mmCIF file of C-alpha atoms in Angstrom:
data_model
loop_
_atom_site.group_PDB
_atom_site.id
_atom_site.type_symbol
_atom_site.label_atom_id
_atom_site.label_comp_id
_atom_site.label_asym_id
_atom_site.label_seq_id
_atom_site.Cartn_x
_atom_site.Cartn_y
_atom_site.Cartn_z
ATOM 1 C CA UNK C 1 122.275 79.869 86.400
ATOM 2 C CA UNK C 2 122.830 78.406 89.660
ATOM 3 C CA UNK C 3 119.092 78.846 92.202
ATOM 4 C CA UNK C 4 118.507 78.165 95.746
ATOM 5 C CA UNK C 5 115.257 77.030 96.870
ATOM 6 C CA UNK C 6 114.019 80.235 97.692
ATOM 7 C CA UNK C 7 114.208 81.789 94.381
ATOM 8 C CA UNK C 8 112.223 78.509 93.323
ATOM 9 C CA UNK C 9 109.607 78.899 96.069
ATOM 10 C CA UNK C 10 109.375 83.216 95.096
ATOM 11 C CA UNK C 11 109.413 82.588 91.437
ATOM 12 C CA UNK C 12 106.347 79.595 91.913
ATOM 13 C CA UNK C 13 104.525 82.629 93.797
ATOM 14 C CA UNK C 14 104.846 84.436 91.612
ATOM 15 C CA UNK C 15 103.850 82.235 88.456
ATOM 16 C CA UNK C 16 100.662 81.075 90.685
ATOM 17 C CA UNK C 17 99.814 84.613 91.060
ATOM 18 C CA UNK C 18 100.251 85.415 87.304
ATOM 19 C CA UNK C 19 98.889 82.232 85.839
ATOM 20 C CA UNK C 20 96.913 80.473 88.752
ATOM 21 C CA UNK C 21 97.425 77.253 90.260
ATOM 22 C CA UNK C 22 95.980 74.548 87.745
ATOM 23 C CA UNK C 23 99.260 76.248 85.434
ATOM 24 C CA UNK C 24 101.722 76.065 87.838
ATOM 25 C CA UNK C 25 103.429 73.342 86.245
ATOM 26 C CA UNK C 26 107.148 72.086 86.786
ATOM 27 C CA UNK C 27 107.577 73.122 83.460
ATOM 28 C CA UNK C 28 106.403 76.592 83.796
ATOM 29 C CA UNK C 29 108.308 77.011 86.653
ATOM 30 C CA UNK C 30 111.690 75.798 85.282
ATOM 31 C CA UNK C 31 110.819 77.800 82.089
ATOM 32 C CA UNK C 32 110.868 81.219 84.140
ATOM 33 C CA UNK C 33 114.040 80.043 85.911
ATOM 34 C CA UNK C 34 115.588 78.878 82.650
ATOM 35 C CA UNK C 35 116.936 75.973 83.846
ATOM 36 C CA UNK C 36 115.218 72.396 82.410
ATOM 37 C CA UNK C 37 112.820 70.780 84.622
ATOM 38 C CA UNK C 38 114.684 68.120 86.313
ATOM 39 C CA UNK C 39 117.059 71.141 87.974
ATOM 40 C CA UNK C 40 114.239 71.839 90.530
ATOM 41 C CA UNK C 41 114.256 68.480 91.962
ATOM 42 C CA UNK C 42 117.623 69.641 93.325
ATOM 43 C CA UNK C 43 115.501 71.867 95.916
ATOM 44 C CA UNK C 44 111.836 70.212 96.039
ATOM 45 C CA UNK C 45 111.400 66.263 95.914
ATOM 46 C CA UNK C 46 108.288 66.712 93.705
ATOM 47 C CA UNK C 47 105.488 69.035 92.493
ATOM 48 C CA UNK C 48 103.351 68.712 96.158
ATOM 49 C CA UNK C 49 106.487 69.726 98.096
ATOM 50 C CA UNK C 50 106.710 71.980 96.060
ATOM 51 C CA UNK C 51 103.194 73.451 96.146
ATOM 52 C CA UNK C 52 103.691 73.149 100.035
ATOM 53 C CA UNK C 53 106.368 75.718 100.648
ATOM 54 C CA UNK C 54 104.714 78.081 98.024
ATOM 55 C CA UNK C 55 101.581 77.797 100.624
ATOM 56 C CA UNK C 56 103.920 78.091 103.611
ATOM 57 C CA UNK C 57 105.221 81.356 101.983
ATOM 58 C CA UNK C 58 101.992 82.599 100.822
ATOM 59 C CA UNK C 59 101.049 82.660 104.362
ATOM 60 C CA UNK C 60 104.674 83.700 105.990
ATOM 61 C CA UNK C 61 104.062 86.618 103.856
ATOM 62 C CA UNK C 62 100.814 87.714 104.791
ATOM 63 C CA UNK C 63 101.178 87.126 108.712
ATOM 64 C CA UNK C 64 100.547 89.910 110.973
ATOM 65 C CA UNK C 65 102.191 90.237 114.210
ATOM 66 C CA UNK C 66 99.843 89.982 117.141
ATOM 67 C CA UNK C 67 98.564 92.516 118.820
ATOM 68 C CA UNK C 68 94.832 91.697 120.619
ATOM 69 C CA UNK C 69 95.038 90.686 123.984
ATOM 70 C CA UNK C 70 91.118 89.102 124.574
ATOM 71 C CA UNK C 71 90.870 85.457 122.889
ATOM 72 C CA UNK C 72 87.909 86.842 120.659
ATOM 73 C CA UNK C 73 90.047 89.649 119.331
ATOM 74 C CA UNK C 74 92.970 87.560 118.946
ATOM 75 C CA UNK C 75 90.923 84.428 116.772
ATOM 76 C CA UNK C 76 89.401 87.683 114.895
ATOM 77 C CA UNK C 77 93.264 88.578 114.095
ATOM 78 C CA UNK C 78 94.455 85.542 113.121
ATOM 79 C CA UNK C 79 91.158 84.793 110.905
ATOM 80 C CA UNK C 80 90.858 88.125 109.371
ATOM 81 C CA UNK C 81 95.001 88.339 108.326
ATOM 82 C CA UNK C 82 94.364 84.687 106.972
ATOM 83 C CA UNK C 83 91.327 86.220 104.874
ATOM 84 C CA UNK C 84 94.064 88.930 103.716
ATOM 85 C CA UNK C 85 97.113 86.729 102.686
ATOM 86 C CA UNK C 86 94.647 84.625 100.862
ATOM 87 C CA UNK C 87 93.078 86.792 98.784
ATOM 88 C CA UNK C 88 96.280 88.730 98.094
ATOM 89 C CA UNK C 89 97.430 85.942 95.410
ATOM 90 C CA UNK C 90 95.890 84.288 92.786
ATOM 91 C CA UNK C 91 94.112 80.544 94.180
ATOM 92 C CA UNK C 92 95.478 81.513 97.375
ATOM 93 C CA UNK C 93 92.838 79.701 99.418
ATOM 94 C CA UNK C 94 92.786 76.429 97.094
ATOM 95 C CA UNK C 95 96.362 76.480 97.696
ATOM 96 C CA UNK C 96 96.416 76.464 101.129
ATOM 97 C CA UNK C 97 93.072 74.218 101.382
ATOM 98 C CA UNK C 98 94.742 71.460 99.079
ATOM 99 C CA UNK C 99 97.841 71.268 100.793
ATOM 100 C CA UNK C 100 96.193 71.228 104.291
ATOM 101 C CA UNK C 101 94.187 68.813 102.842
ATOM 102 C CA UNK C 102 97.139 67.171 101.857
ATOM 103 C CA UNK C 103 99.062 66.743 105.205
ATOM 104 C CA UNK C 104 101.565 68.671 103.462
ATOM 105 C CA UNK C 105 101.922 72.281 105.441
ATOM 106 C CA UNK C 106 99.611 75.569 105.371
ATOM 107 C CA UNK C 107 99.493 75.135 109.220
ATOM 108 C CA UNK C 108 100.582 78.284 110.972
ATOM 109 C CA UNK C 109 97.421 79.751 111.021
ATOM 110 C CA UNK C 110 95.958 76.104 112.278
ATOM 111 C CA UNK C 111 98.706 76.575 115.262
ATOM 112 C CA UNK C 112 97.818 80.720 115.779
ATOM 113 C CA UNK C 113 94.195 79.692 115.849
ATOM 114 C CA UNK C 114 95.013 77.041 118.836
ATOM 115 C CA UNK C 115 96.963 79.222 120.635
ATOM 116 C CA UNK C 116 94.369 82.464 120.538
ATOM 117 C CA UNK C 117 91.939 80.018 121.410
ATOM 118 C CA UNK C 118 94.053 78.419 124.694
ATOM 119 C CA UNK C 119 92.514 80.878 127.383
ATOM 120 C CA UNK C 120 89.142 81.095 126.366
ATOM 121 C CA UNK C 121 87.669 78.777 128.940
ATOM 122 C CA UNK C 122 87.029 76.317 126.378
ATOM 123 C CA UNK C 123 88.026 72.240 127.110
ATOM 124 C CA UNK C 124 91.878 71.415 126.308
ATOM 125 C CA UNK C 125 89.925 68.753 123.957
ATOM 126 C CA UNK C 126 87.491 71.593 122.169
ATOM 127 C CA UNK C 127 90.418 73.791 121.732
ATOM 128 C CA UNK C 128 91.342 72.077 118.253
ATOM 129 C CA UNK C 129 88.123 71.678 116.937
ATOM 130 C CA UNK C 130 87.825 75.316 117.475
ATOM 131 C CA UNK C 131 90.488 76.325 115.614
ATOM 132 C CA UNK C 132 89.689 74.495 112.581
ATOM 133 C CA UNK C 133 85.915 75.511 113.043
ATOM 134 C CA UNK C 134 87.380 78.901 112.351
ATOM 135 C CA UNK C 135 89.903 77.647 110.106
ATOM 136 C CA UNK C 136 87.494 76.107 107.936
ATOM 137 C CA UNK C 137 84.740 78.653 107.997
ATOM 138 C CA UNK C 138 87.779 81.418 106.870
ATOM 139 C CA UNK C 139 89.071 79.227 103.891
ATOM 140 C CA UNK C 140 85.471 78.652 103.012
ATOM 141 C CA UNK C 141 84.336 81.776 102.595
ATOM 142 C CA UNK C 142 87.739 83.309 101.280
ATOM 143 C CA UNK C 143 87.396 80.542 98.514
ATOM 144 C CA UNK C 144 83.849 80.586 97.243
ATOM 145 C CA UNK C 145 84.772 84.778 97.224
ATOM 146 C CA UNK C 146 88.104 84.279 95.480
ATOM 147 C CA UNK C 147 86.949 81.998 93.184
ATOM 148 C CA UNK C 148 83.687 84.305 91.944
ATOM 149 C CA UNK C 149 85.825 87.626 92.049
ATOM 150 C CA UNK C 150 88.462 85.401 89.602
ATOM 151 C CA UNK C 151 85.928 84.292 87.482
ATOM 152 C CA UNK C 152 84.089 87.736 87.208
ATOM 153 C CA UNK C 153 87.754 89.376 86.379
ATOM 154 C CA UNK C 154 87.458 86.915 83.893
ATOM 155 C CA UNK C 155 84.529 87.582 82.518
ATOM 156 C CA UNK C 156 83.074 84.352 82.895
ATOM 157 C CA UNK C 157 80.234 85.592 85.297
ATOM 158 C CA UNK C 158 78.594 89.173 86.440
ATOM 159 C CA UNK C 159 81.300 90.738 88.175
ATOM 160 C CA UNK C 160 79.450 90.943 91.665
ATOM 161 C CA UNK C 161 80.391 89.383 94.617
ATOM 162 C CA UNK C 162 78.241 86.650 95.164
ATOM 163 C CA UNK C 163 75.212 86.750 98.178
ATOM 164 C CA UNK C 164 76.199 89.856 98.907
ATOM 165 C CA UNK C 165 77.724 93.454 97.694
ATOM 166 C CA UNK C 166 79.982 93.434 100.522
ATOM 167 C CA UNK C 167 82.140 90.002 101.144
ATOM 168 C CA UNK C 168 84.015 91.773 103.882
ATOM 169 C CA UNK C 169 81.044 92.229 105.832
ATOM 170 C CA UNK C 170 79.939 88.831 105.365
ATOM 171 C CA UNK C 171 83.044 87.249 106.149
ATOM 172 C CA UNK C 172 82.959 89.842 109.512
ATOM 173 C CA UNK C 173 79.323 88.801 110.319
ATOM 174 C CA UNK C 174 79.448 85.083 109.874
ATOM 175 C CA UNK C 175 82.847 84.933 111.835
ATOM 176 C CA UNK C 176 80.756 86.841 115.063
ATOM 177 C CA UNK C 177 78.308 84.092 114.560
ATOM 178 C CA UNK C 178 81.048 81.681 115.107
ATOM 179 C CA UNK C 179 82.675 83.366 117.878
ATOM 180 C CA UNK C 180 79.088 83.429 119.400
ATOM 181 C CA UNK C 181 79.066 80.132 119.431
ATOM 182 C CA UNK C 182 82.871 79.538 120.922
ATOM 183 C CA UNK C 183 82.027 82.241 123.976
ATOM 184 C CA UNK C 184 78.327 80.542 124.606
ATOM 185 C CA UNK C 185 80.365 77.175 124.894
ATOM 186 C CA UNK C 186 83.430 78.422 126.890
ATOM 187 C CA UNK C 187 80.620 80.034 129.165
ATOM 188 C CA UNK C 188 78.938 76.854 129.465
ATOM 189 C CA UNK C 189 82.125 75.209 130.299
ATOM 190 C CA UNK C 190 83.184 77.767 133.036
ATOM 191 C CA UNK C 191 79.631 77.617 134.285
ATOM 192 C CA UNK C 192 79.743 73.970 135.226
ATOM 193 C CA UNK C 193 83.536 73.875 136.546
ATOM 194 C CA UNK C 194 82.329 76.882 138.792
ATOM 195 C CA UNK C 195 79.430 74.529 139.844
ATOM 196 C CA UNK C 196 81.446 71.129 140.091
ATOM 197 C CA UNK C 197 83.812 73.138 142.080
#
């Protein structure tokens, strides 16, 4: 049976989500394709390409189209819909935090982050750090949650989300604290080219 890449990249998806990422293996993968191992390096050099584009799709799949118009609202958006497309597979955030990690891809929301954060007064220089202050604090959070809901499924651990009864509230709450922090330093910043000027 002949398969283009993006039955390879859809059927890894879907073998991460049913198995989780330490067995998504070539030879899984090839297995639920039928085809023998060395047929998939026909569409992905090697296993970290490979685990790449499943990230990139993870996320294509879960992205929202924009809709907030204040910077705030729009990092909230892009933070909150990365929360969602994480935890709606299997090792979703490790994914996308090891291939990040990697160089490899996961970077949309890296990019949406950068541009909700372009008008919000802060410096051209801050605007990165910013976004992966966010970044980091969302894959954080979504991790440690996805990780103890996972192991409580699996009955590993009390099946209670950890810290708190309510992870969506957490996650809401500590990203306000961070966007505290972004407005009191784009204020800051405004305040002083206001003053230079």
């Amino acid at each position: 049976m002949v398969h283009a890449r993006s039955d390879v990249v859809s059927t890894a998806l879907r073998v991460l989500d049913a198995h989780g990422l330490a067995d998504l293996t070539m030879r899984r993968l090839a297995a639920e394709l039928d085809v023998r191992p060395s047929a998939l390096y026909h569409h992905v050099a090697d296993k970290q390409t490979l685990l790449a584009a499943v990230a990139d799709e993870l996320l294509a799949r879960g992205r929202r189209p924009a809709t907030a118009h204040a910077w705030p609202d729009r990092v909230r958006e892009v933070a909150v819909g990365l929360r969602d497309a994480l935890l709606a597979w299997t090792d979703g955030a490790e994914l996308v935090g090891t291939v990040v990690g990697f160089g490899l891809g996961g970077t949309a929301p890296l990019r949406d982050l950068e541009e909700a954060l372009a008008g919000s007064g802060l410096p051209d220089d801050l605007v990165p750090v910013a976004a992966r202050t966010v970044w980091h604090f969302t894959l954080g959070h979504t991790w440690e949650e996805q990780t103890h809901l996972q192991a409580g499924a699996a009955g590993a651990i009390p099946d209670e989300p950890l810290g708190t009864r309510d992870p969506g509230a957490a996650f809401t709450a500590g990203l306000e604290l961070v966007l505290d922090g972004l407005r009191a330093r784009a204020d800051r910043s405004t305040d002083r080219s206001l003053t230079a000027g």
